[in-house]
Coordinates of C-alpha atoms in Angstrom, one line a residue:
M11 CA -14.1 -40.6 -6.3
T12 CA -15.0 -44.3 -5.8
K13 CA -17.0 -45.9 -8.6
L14 CA -20.8 -46.3 -7.6
T15 CA -21.4 -50.0 -8.6
I16 CA -24.8 -52.0 -9.0
D17 CA -23.8 -53.9 -5.6
T18 CA -23.6 -50.9 -3.9
I19 CA -27.0 -49.6 -5.3
E20 CA -28.4 -52.8 -4.2
N21 CA -27.2 -52.3 -0.5
I22 CA -28.7 -49.0 -0.3
L23 CA -32.2 -50.3 -1.8
F24 CA -32.4 -53.5 -0.1
E25 CA -30.1 -53.6 2.8
N26 CA -30.9 -50.1 4.2
K27 CA -27.8 -48.8 3.8
K28 CA -27.2 -44.8 3.9
M29 CA -26.1 -42.4 1.5
I30 CA -22.9 -40.4 2.7
L31 CA -21.5 -37.5 0.9
N32 CA -17.9 -36.5 1.7
K33 CA -16.3 -33.3 2.1
T34 CA -14.0 -33.7 -1.0
T35 CA -16.9 -34.5 -3.2
L36 CA -19.0 -31.2 -2.0
D37 CA -16.1 -29.2 -2.3
G38 CA -15.4 -30.3 -6.1
V39 CA -19.0 -29.7 -7.0
E40 CA -18.6 -25.8 -5.3
K41 CA -15.9 -25.3 -7.2
S42 CA -17.5 -26.2 -10.3
F43 CA -20.4 -24.1 -9.1
L44 CA -18.0 -21.1 -8.2
F45 CA -16.4 -21.4 -11.7
L46 CA -19.5 -21.4 -13.6
K47 CA -20.9 -18.4 -11.6
E48 CA -18.1 -16.5 -12.6
F49 CA -17.4 -17.7 -16.2
S50 CA -21.2 -17.4 -17.5
K51 CA -20.7 -13.5 -16.7
N52 CA -20.9 -12.1 -20.1
K53 CA -21.0 -14.9 -22.2
I54 CA -23.6 -17.0 -23.8
I55 CA -24.2 -20.1 -21.9
Y56 CA -26.7 -22.8 -23.2
G57 CA -29.5 -22.9 -20.2
V58 CA -28.1 -20.4 -18.1
N59 CA -28.8 -17.2 -20.3
T60 CA -30.7 -18.7 -23.1
G61 CA -33.9 -20.4 -23.6
F62 CA -33.9 -24.4 -24.3
G63 CA -34.1 -26.8 -27.1
P64 CA -35.1 -25.2 -30.6
M65 CA -35.4 -22.0 -28.4
A66 CA -31.8 -21.8 -27.3
Q67 CA -31.8 -19.0 -30.1
Y68 CA -33.5 -16.8 -27.6
R69 CA -31.6 -14.8 -25.4
I70 CA -32.6 -14.8 -21.6
E71 CA -32.2 -11.4 -19.7
D72 CA -30.1 -11.3 -16.5
E73 CA -32.9 -10.8 -14.1
D74 CA -35.2 -13.4 -15.6
T75 CA -32.4 -16.2 -15.6
I76 CA -33.4 -17.7 -12.0
Q77 CA -36.8 -17.7 -12.8
L78 CA -36.1 -19.5 -16.5
Q79 CA -35.0 -22.5 -14.3
Y80 CA -38.4 -22.5 -12.4
N81 CA -40.4 -22.4 -15.5
L82 CA -38.2 -25.3 -17.1
I83 CA -39.2 -27.7 -14.0
R84 CA -42.8 -26.4 -14.0
S85 CA -43.5 -27.1 -17.8
H86 CA -41.9 -30.1 -18.1
C87 CA -43.9 -32.1 -15.2
T88 CA -46.1 -33.7 -18.0
G89 CA -45.4 -37.4 -16.7
I90 CA -48.4 -39.7 -17.1
G91 CA -49.2 -43.3 -16.4
E92 CA -48.2 -45.5 -13.5
P93 CA -45.6 -44.2 -11.0
L94 CA -42.2 -45.8 -11.0
T95 CA -41.7 -48.1 -8.2
L96 CA -40.2 -47.1 -5.1
D97 CA -37.0 -49.2 -5.9
Q98 CA -36.8 -47.7 -9.3
T99 CA -37.1 -43.9 -8.1
K100 CA -34.8 -44.3 -5.3
A101 CA -32.1 -45.9 -7.7
A102 CA -32.7 -43.2 -10.2
I103 CA -32.2 -40.2 -7.4
I104 CA -28.7 -42.1 -6.5
A105 CA -27.9 -42.0 -10.1
R106 CA -28.8 -38.5 -10.6
L107 CA -26.9 -37.7 -7.5
N108 CA -23.8 -39.9 -8.1
T109 CA -23.6 -38.0 -11.7
L110 CA -23.9 -34.6 -10.4
S111 CA -21.0 -35.3 -7.8
L112 CA -18.8 -35.4 -10.4
G113 CA -18.2 -31.9 -10.8
Y114 CA -19.1 -31.2 -14.1
S115 CA -22.5 -29.4 -13.8
G116 CA -22.2 -25.9 -11.9
I117 CA -25.0 -27.0 -9.6
H118 CA -24.9 -25.7 -5.8
P119 CA -23.6 -28.5 -3.7
S120 CA -26.9 -28.1 -1.4
V121 CA -28.9 -29.6 -4.2
L122 CA -26.8 -33.0 -3.4
V123 CA -27.4 -32.7 0.1
L124 CA -31.3 -32.5 -0.1
M125 CA -30.9 -35.6 -2.9
Q126 CA -29.0 -37.3 -0.1
E127 CA -31.8 -36.8 2.4
L128 CA -34.6 -37.9 0.1
V129 CA -32.8 -41.3 -0.1
N130 CA -31.8 -41.7 3.4
R131 CA -35.1 -41.0 4.5
D132 CA -37.3 -42.5 2.2
I133 CA -39.3 -39.5 0.8
L134 CA -39.3 -40.1 -3.0
P135 CA -40.8 -38.1 -5.6
V136 CA -44.0 -39.4 -7.5
I137 CA -42.3 -39.8 -11.2
Y138 CA -44.2 -41.5 -13.8
Q139 CA -43.6 -44.1 -16.5
H140 CA -44.4 -42.1 -19.6
G141 CA -42.6 -39.0 -20.9
S142 CA -39.0 -39.3 -21.5
V143 CA -37.8 -39.9 -25.2
G144 CA -34.4 -40.7 -24.0
A145 CA -32.3 -37.6 -25.4
S146 CA -31.8 -34.3 -23.6
G147 CA -32.0 -36.9 -20.9
D148 CA -34.9 -38.0 -18.9
L149 CA -36.2 -34.5 -19.0
V150 CA -39.9 -35.0 -18.0
Q151 CA -39.1 -37.7 -15.3
L152 CA -36.5 -35.6 -13.7
A153 CA -38.9 -32.7 -13.9
H154 CA -40.7 -34.4 -11.2
L155 CA -37.6 -35.0 -9.1
A156 CA -36.7 -31.5 -9.5
L157 CA -40.3 -30.1 -8.8
T158 CA -39.8 -32.2 -5.4
L159 CA -36.6 -30.4 -4.7
I160 CA -38.0 -27.1 -5.3
G161 CA -40.8 -28.1 -2.5
E162 CA -43.4 -28.6 -5.1
G163 CA -45.4 -31.5 -6.3
E164 CA -46.2 -34.6 -4.6
V165 CA -43.9 -37.5 -3.0
F166 CA -44.2 -41.1 -1.4
Y167 CA -44.0 -40.9 2.3
K168 CA -44.5 -43.8 4.6
D169 CA -46.7 -45.7 2.2
E170 CA -48.8 -42.8 1.3
I171 CA -48.9 -40.1 -1.4
K172 CA -48.1 -36.4 0.0
S173 CA -47.7 -33.0 -0.9
T174 CA -43.9 -32.4 -0.8
K175 CA -44.5 -29.2 1.3
E176 CA -46.3 -31.1 3.9
V177 CA -43.6 -33.8 4.2
F178 CA -40.9 -31.2 4.0
E179 CA -42.4 -29.2 7.2
L180 CA -42.8 -32.5 8.6
E181 CA -38.9 -33.4 8.2
N182 CA -37.6 -30.1 8.7
L183 CA -36.2 -29.8 5.2
Q184 CA -35.8 -26.9 3.2
P185 CA -36.3 -26.8 -0.7
I186 CA -33.4 -25.6 -2.7
E187 CA -32.7 -22.3 -4.3
V188 CA -31.9 -21.7 -7.6
H189 CA -28.5 -20.2 -8.2
I190 CA -27.3 -20.4 -11.9
R191 CA -28.8 -23.5 -13.7
E192 CA -30.2 -26.2 -11.1
G193 CA -33.0 -26.9 -12.9
L194 CA -31.5 -27.8 -16.3
S195 CA -28.6 -30.0 -14.4
I196 CA -30.7 -31.8 -12.7
M197 CA -33.2 -32.7 -15.6
N198 CA -30.7 -33.0 -18.1
G199 CA -29.5 -36.6 -18.1
T200 CA -29.9 -40.6 -18.2
S201 CA -30.5 -41.5 -14.5
V202 CA -34.1 -42.8 -14.6
M203 CA -33.2 -44.9 -17.4
T204 CA -30.0 -45.8 -15.6
G205 CA -32.0 -45.9 -12.3
I206 CA -34.6 -48.3 -13.9
G207 CA -31.8 -50.3 -15.6
T208 CA -30.1 -50.9 -12.7
V209 CA -33.1 -52.5 -10.6
N210 CA -33.5 -54.5 -13.6
L211 CA -30.1 -55.7 -13.6
I212 CA -30.5 -56.7 -9.8
K213 CA -33.4 -58.7 -10.7
V214 CA -32.2 -60.3 -13.9
N215 CA -29.4 -62.0 -11.6
Q216 CA -31.8 -63.4 -9.5
L217 CA -33.6 -64.7 -12.5
I218 CA -30.5 -66.0 -13.8
N219 CA -29.6 -67.7 -10.2
L220 CA -33.4 -69.1 -10.3
S221 CA -33.1 -70.6 -13.5
I222 CA -29.9 -72.4 -12.9
T223 CA -32.0 -73.7 -10.0
L224 CA -34.6 -74.9 -11.5
S225 CA -32.9 -76.4 -14.5
S226 CA -30.5 -78.3 -12.2
M227 CA -33.5 -79.8 -10.5
M228 CA -35.1 -80.7 -13.7
N229 CA -32.1 -82.8 -14.8
E230 CA -32.5 -84.3 -11.3
I231 CA -36.3 -85.2 -12.0
V232 CA -35.2 -87.0 -15.0
Q233 CA -32.0 -88.6 -13.9
S234 CA -30.2 -87.2 -16.7
F235 CA -26.4 -87.7 -17.5
D236 CA -23.9 -85.3 -16.1
D237 CA -21.9 -84.7 -18.9
H238 CA -23.6 -81.7 -20.6
Y239 CA -22.7 -79.5 -18.1
S240 CA -19.1 -81.0 -17.3
K241 CA -16.0 -78.7 -17.5
P242 CA -14.4 -80.4 -20.5
L243 CA -17.4 -80.2 -22.7
N244 CA -18.2 -76.5 -22.1
E245 CA -14.5 -75.6 -22.2
A246 CA -14.3 -76.7 -25.6
K247 CA -16.3 -73.6 -26.0
Q248 CA -14.7 -70.1 -25.4
H249 CA -17.9 -68.4 -24.1
I250 CA -17.3 -67.1 -20.4
G251 CA -21.3 -67.4 -19.8
Q252 CA -21.4 -70.9 -20.8
R253 CA -18.4 -72.0 -18.7
Y254 CA -19.9 -70.3 -15.8
I255 CA -23.8 -71.7 -16.2
A256 CA -21.8 -75.2 -16.6
N257 CA -19.8 -74.4 -13.6
K258 CA -22.7 -73.3 -11.3
M259 CA -24.8 -76.3 -12.4
S260 CA -22.0 -78.7 -11.3
E261 CA -22.0 -77.1 -8.0
F262 CA -25.7 -77.1 -7.5
L263 CA -25.8 -81.0 -8.4
N264 CA -22.3 -82.4 -7.0
D265 CA -24.1 -84.4 -4.3
S266 CA -27.3 -85.3 -6.3
K267 CA -27.9 -89.1 -5.8
L268 CA -30.0 -88.7 -9.2
V269 CA -27.9 -87.5 -11.8
K270 CA -26.0 -90.0 -13.8
K271 CA -22.4 -90.6 -15.0
R272 CA -22.6 -91.6 -18.8
A273 CA -19.5 -94.3 -18.3
D274 CA -21.3 -96.1 -15.6
E275 CA -24.3 -96.4 -18.0
M276 CA -23.6 -96.0 -21.9
Y277 CA -19.7 -97.0 -21.9
Q278 CA -20.3 -100.3 -20.7
E279 CA -21.1 -103.3 -23.4
R280 CA -24.6 -103.2 -23.9
N281 CA -26.5 -105.1 -26.6
E282 CA -30.0 -103.7 -26.7
K283 CA -31.2 -102.8 -30.2
I284 CA -33.6 -100.2 -28.8
F285 CA -32.4 -98.3 -25.3
E286 CA -35.4 -97.4 -22.9
E287 CA -33.8 -94.5 -21.2
K288 CA -32.9 -91.5 -23.2
V289 CA -29.3 -91.5 -24.6
Q290 CA -29.4 -87.6 -24.7
E291 CA -32.2 -85.1 -23.0
Y292 CA -34.3 -82.6 -24.9
Y293 CA -32.6 -79.6 -25.3
S294 CA -34.1 -77.7 -22.9
L295 CA -32.5 -79.8 -20.4
R296 CA -29.4 -80.8 -22.2
C297 CA -28.4 -77.2 -23.6
V298 CA -29.0 -75.1 -20.4
P299 CA -25.2 -73.8 -20.3
Q300 CA -25.6 -73.1 -24.4
I301 CA -28.9 -71.1 -23.4
L302 CA -28.3 -69.4 -20.1
G303 CA -24.6 -68.7 -20.9
P304 CA -25.6 -65.8 -23.4
I305 CA -28.3 -64.5 -21.5
Y306 CA -25.5 -64.2 -18.5
D307 CA -22.7 -62.5 -20.9
T308 CA -25.8 -60.0 -22.3
W309 CA -26.5 -59.2 -18.1
N310 CA -22.7 -58.9 -17.6
A311 CA -22.4 -56.2 -20.5
A312 CA -25.2 -54.3 -19.8
K313 CA -24.0 -54.1 -16.2
E314 CA -20.7 -52.6 -17.6
V315 CA -22.6 -50.2 -19.5
V316 CA -25.4 -49.1 -16.8
E317 CA -22.3 -48.6 -14.0
N318 CA -20.4 -46.7 -16.8
E319 CA -23.0 -44.5 -17.4
I320 CA -23.9 -44.1 -13.8
N321 CA -20.6 -43.0 -13.0
S322 CA -20.4 -40.6 -15.9
A323 CA -21.3 -37.0 -16.6
S324 CA -24.7 -37.2 -18.4
D325 CA -25.3 -33.5 -18.6
N326 CA -25.0 -30.7 -21.2
P327 CA -23.3 -28.4 -21.3
I328 CA -20.2 -29.8 -19.2
I329 CA -18.6 -27.5 -16.8
D330 CA -14.7 -28.0 -17.2
V331 CA -12.9 -26.4 -14.1
E332 CA -9.5 -28.1 -15.0
N333 CA -9.5 -26.0 -18.5
Q334 CA -11.7 -23.3 -17.3
T335 CA -14.2 -23.8 -20.1
V336 CA -17.5 -24.7 -20.9
H337 CA -18.1 -27.5 -23.1
H338 CA -21.8 -27.8 -25.4
G339 CA -22.7 -31.4 -26.7
G340 CA -25.0 -34.5 -26.4
N341 CA -23.9 -36.6 -23.0
F342 CA -27.3 -36.8 -22.0
H343 CA -27.9 -39.1 -24.8
G344 CA -29.3 -42.4 -23.9
D345 CA -28.0 -44.8 -26.8
Y346 CA -25.6 -46.9 -24.4
V347 CA -28.6 -47.5 -21.9
S348 CA -31.2 -48.1 -24.5
L349 CA -29.4 -50.5 -26.7
E350 CA -28.2 -52.8 -23.6
L351 CA -31.7 -52.8 -22.0
D352 CA -33.0 -53.6 -25.3
K353 CA -30.7 -56.6 -25.3
L354 CA -31.2 -57.5 -21.7
K355 CA -35.0 -57.7 -22.1
L356 CA -34.6 -59.9 -25.2
A357 CA -32.3 -62.1 -23.0
V358 CA -35.1 -62.4 -20.1
T359 CA -37.7 -63.1 -22.8
R360 CA -35.4 -66.0 -23.8
L361 CA -35.0 -67.1 -20.3
S362 CA -38.9 -67.1 -19.8
M363 CA -39.2 -69.3 -23.2
L364 CA -36.6 -71.9 -21.4
S365 CA -38.6 -71.9 -18.2
E366 CA -41.8 -72.2 -20.6
R367 CA -40.4 -75.4 -22.2
Q368 CA -39.0 -76.8 -19.4
L369 CA -42.5 -76.4 -17.7
N370 CA -44.0 -78.1 -20.7
Y371 CA -41.7 -81.2 -20.6
L372 CA -43.2 -81.6 -16.8
V373 CA -46.7 -81.6 -17.8
N374 CA -46.6 -83.6 -20.9
P375 CA -46.5 -87.3 -20.3
K376 CA -45.6 -88.3 -24.0
I377 CA -42.0 -86.4 -23.3
N378 CA -41.2 -87.4 -20.1
N379 CA -42.6 -90.5 -19.9
I380 CA -42.4 -90.5 -15.8
L381 CA -45.1 -88.4 -14.8
P382 CA -48.7 -88.0 -15.0
P383 CA -50.6 -85.3 -17.0
F384 CA -50.0 -82.0 -15.6
V385 CA -48.3 -83.4 -12.8
N386 CA -51.8 -84.3 -11.5
L387 CA -51.3 -86.0 -7.9
G388 CA -55.2 -86.5 -7.9
T389 CA -57.6 -88.7 -10.3
L390 CA -56.8 -88.5 -13.7
G391 CA -59.9 -87.2 -15.7
F392 CA -61.6 -85.6 -12.3
N393 CA -58.6 -83.6 -11.1
F394 CA -56.9 -81.4 -13.3
G395 CA -53.3 -80.6 -11.7
L396 CA -51.6 -77.8 -13.1
Q397 CA -53.4 -77.6 -16.7
A398 CA -54.4 -73.9 -16.3
A399 CA -51.3 -73.2 -14.6
Q400 CA -49.6 -73.8 -17.7
F401 CA -51.9 -71.2 -19.6
T402 CA -50.7 -68.7 -17.6
A403 CA -47.2 -69.2 -18.1
T404 CA -47.6 -69.7 -21.7
S405 CA -49.7 -67.1 -22.2
T406 CA -47.2 -64.6 -20.1
T407 CA -44.2 -65.6 -22.1
A408 CA -46.2 -65.0 -25.3
E409 CA -46.3 -61.3 -23.8
N410 CA -42.8 -61.1 -23.2
Q411 CA -42.0 -62.2 -26.9
T412 CA -44.4 -59.5 -28.3
L413 CA -43.0 -57.2 -25.8
S414 CA -39.3 -57.7 -27.2
T415 CA -39.6 -55.5 -30.0
S416 CA -37.0 -53.1 -29.8
M417 CA -37.5 -49.4 -28.4
Y418 CA -33.5 -48.6 -29.6
V419 CA -34.8 -48.6 -33.2
H420 CA -37.8 -46.7 -32.7
S421 CA -36.6 -43.0 -32.6
I422 CA -39.4 -40.6 -33.3
P423 CA -38.2 -37.1 -34.3
N424 CA -40.0 -34.4 -31.8
N425 CA -39.1 -30.8 -30.3
N426 CA -39.6 -29.4 -33.5
D427 CA -37.1 -31.7 -34.9
N428 CA -34.2 -30.4 -32.5
Q429 CA -34.2 -34.4 -31.4
D430 CA -34.2 -35.6 -34.4
I431 CA -33.0 -39.0 -33.3
V432 CA -33.7 -40.1 -29.7
S433 CA -32.7 -43.0 -27.7
M434 CA -36.1 -44.1 -26.1
G435 CA -33.9 -45.5 -23.4
T436 CA -36.5 -45.0 -20.5
N437 CA -39.1 -46.8 -22.5
A438 CA -36.4 -49.5 -23.1
A439 CA -35.9 -49.6 -19.5
T440 CA -39.6 -49.8 -18.2
I441 CA -40.6 -52.4 -21.1
C442 CA -38.0 -54.5 -20.2
A443 CA -39.0 -54.3 -16.4
K444 CA -42.3 -55.5 -17.5
V445 CA -40.8 -58.3 -19.4
I446 CA -38.6 -59.1 -15.9
D447 CA -41.8 -59.3 -13.9
N448 CA -43.2 -61.6 -16.2
T449 CA -40.8 -63.9 -16.0
F450 CA -40.8 -64.2 -12.2
E451 CA -44.5 -65.2 -13.0
V452 CA -43.2 -67.8 -15.4
L453 CA -40.8 -69.4 -13.1
T454 CA -43.2 -69.3 -10.5
V455 CA -45.5 -71.6 -12.4
Q456 CA -42.6 -73.6 -13.1
S457 CA -41.3 -74.1 -9.5
L458 CA -44.7 -75.5 -8.5
A459 CA -44.3 -78.1 -11.3
V460 CA -41.5 -79.2 -10.1
V461 CA -42.1 -79.5 -6.7
Q462 CA -45.2 -81.5 -7.4
A463 CA -43.2 -83.5 -9.8
I464 CA -40.5 -84.3 -6.8
E465 CA -43.7 -85.2 -4.7
Y466 CA -45.1 -87.7 -7.5
L467 CA -41.6 -89.5 -7.8
Q468 CA -40.8 -89.5 -4.3
I469 CA -37.1 -88.4 -4.5
Q470 CA -37.0 -85.7 -2.1
D471 CA -34.3 -87.6 -0.3
K472 CA -32.2 -87.9 -3.2
L473 CA -32.1 -84.5 -4.0
S474 CA -28.8 -82.6 -4.2
S475 CA -28.7 -80.3 -1.0
K476 CA -29.3 -77.2 -2.8
G477 CA -32.4 -78.7 -4.5
K478 CA -33.9 -79.9 -1.6
A479 CA -33.4 -76.6 0.2
F480 CA -35.5 -75.0 -2.6
Y481 CA -38.1 -77.5 -2.6
D482 CA -38.3 -77.3 1.5
S483 CA -38.7 -73.5 0.8
I484 CA -41.6 -73.7 -2.0
R485 CA -43.3 -76.6 0.1
K486 CA -43.6 -74.3 3.3
I487 CA -45.5 -72.1 0.9
V488 CA -47.3 -74.5 -1.1
P489 CA -48.6 -77.8 0.4
V490 CA -48.8 -80.8 -1.5
F491 CA -52.3 -80.8 -3.3
K492 CA -54.1 -83.6 -4.9
E493 CA -57.3 -82.1 -4.9
D494 CA -58.1 -79.3 -7.2
E495 CA -57.5 -76.0 -5.2
V496 CA -57.7 -72.2 -5.9
I497 CA -54.2 -72.0 -6.7
Y498 CA -53.6 -68.3 -7.8
P499 CA -52.8 -67.2 -4.0
Y500 CA -50.1 -69.7 -3.9
L501 CA -48.8 -68.1 -7.0
K502 CA -48.8 -64.6 -5.7
E503 CA -46.8 -66.2 -2.6
V504 CA -44.6 -68.0 -4.2
K505 CA -43.8 -65.2 -6.6
K506 CA -43.1 -62.9 -3.8
Y507 CA -40.5 -65.3 -2.6
L508 CA -38.6 -65.8 -5.6
L509 CA -38.3 -61.9 -5.9
K510 CA -36.2 -62.1 -2.9
F511 CA -34.0 -65.1 -4.1

């Protein structure tokens, strides 16, 4: 089977690509189903003829095994809080569909067919943020998916929340039928945290590209030297991310008329005792490859782990058709994802801190020496420029710093201590998503400051072609303002633009 990638999921989420299950996949799933159906006769199989969790010690009579699955689904629909976004929900279904398609779950193939229809028709279960401890998988959130699959609960449909029953009737869809362990197979896995993690990764990639853009333009504004992002300097260190960022900055600025070559300015004979221009820029401008580099490397590592998890069997027990047996264990545990998303959250917070410091450089004339306070294009003292907008960026960055406390190390035993150490992976994923959204807001404020600074300095025609393109894009949203205006509508529109960057 072809490995499902983040890029493929991005195309389904944002390019309206459809999911198509092939016959080979469905045949493999049916083979697993038929094996489990036969193998489970006269054997004790967890979740087939036993209770769940600490109640696995109780045997379930044959005539009650189907109802057991419905009981599991309905009893675990205890989610609360805000619903997941539509992108997060769809990504979670895709992730669950992919892991079930591997043929390790003993699930009836009709489940996959209906899940495919939900994705392709944008019929998305209402799944709530709060409920999962990230071990035994995302039981609560995936129970809400299972509830939809049995034709109950609520779904998002054409921008409204409607009953699943009503929508299935409109779309001529039939709920799944429980055969053996469809409830447990749907619920027992890490697919919500990986689904949210996938969306997080897509957005962090955007943030990294945005930060490269804004950092490069910052260097244009101050007419910095070009050697700090040079290939020889950055290849003197072995880190892939640092080299990547430096190369991207070099590509961005290769046709800029503003950045300077040190040999032209500093390696000629000079007799001054004090140099008017800075010999080296502040760290937030000069050390961008060293700061964004580890953020890129962290993103890359998280991408590998999340893709591996999406393409893994995160179920319990595992149906082993090849060896004609069933293995009980803990593949539903979300530690891999939880740790990576905690690290990703830290990295994104750091990115927001870099943006906030670059913003501060622009609004503080005592350190930039070329711009008016708060890049105020009006009358100093009478007008305020971006003075208050900095408050927004600073407070939002501070919130990120607080949210960056690890979930991975905050295991709380529960489930009668059956789940005595848990991953909290879905909390890690949703909090990471909040930090990402906050960071788009910080970069939104910085974007306004950058274009206002360019306006004040009148350097539009000297910018790199990529810098000029970004400047023009923001200017289509935000006109030049000298008089004080209500800025929040501009911030909302710029953020919307950056989210599609």
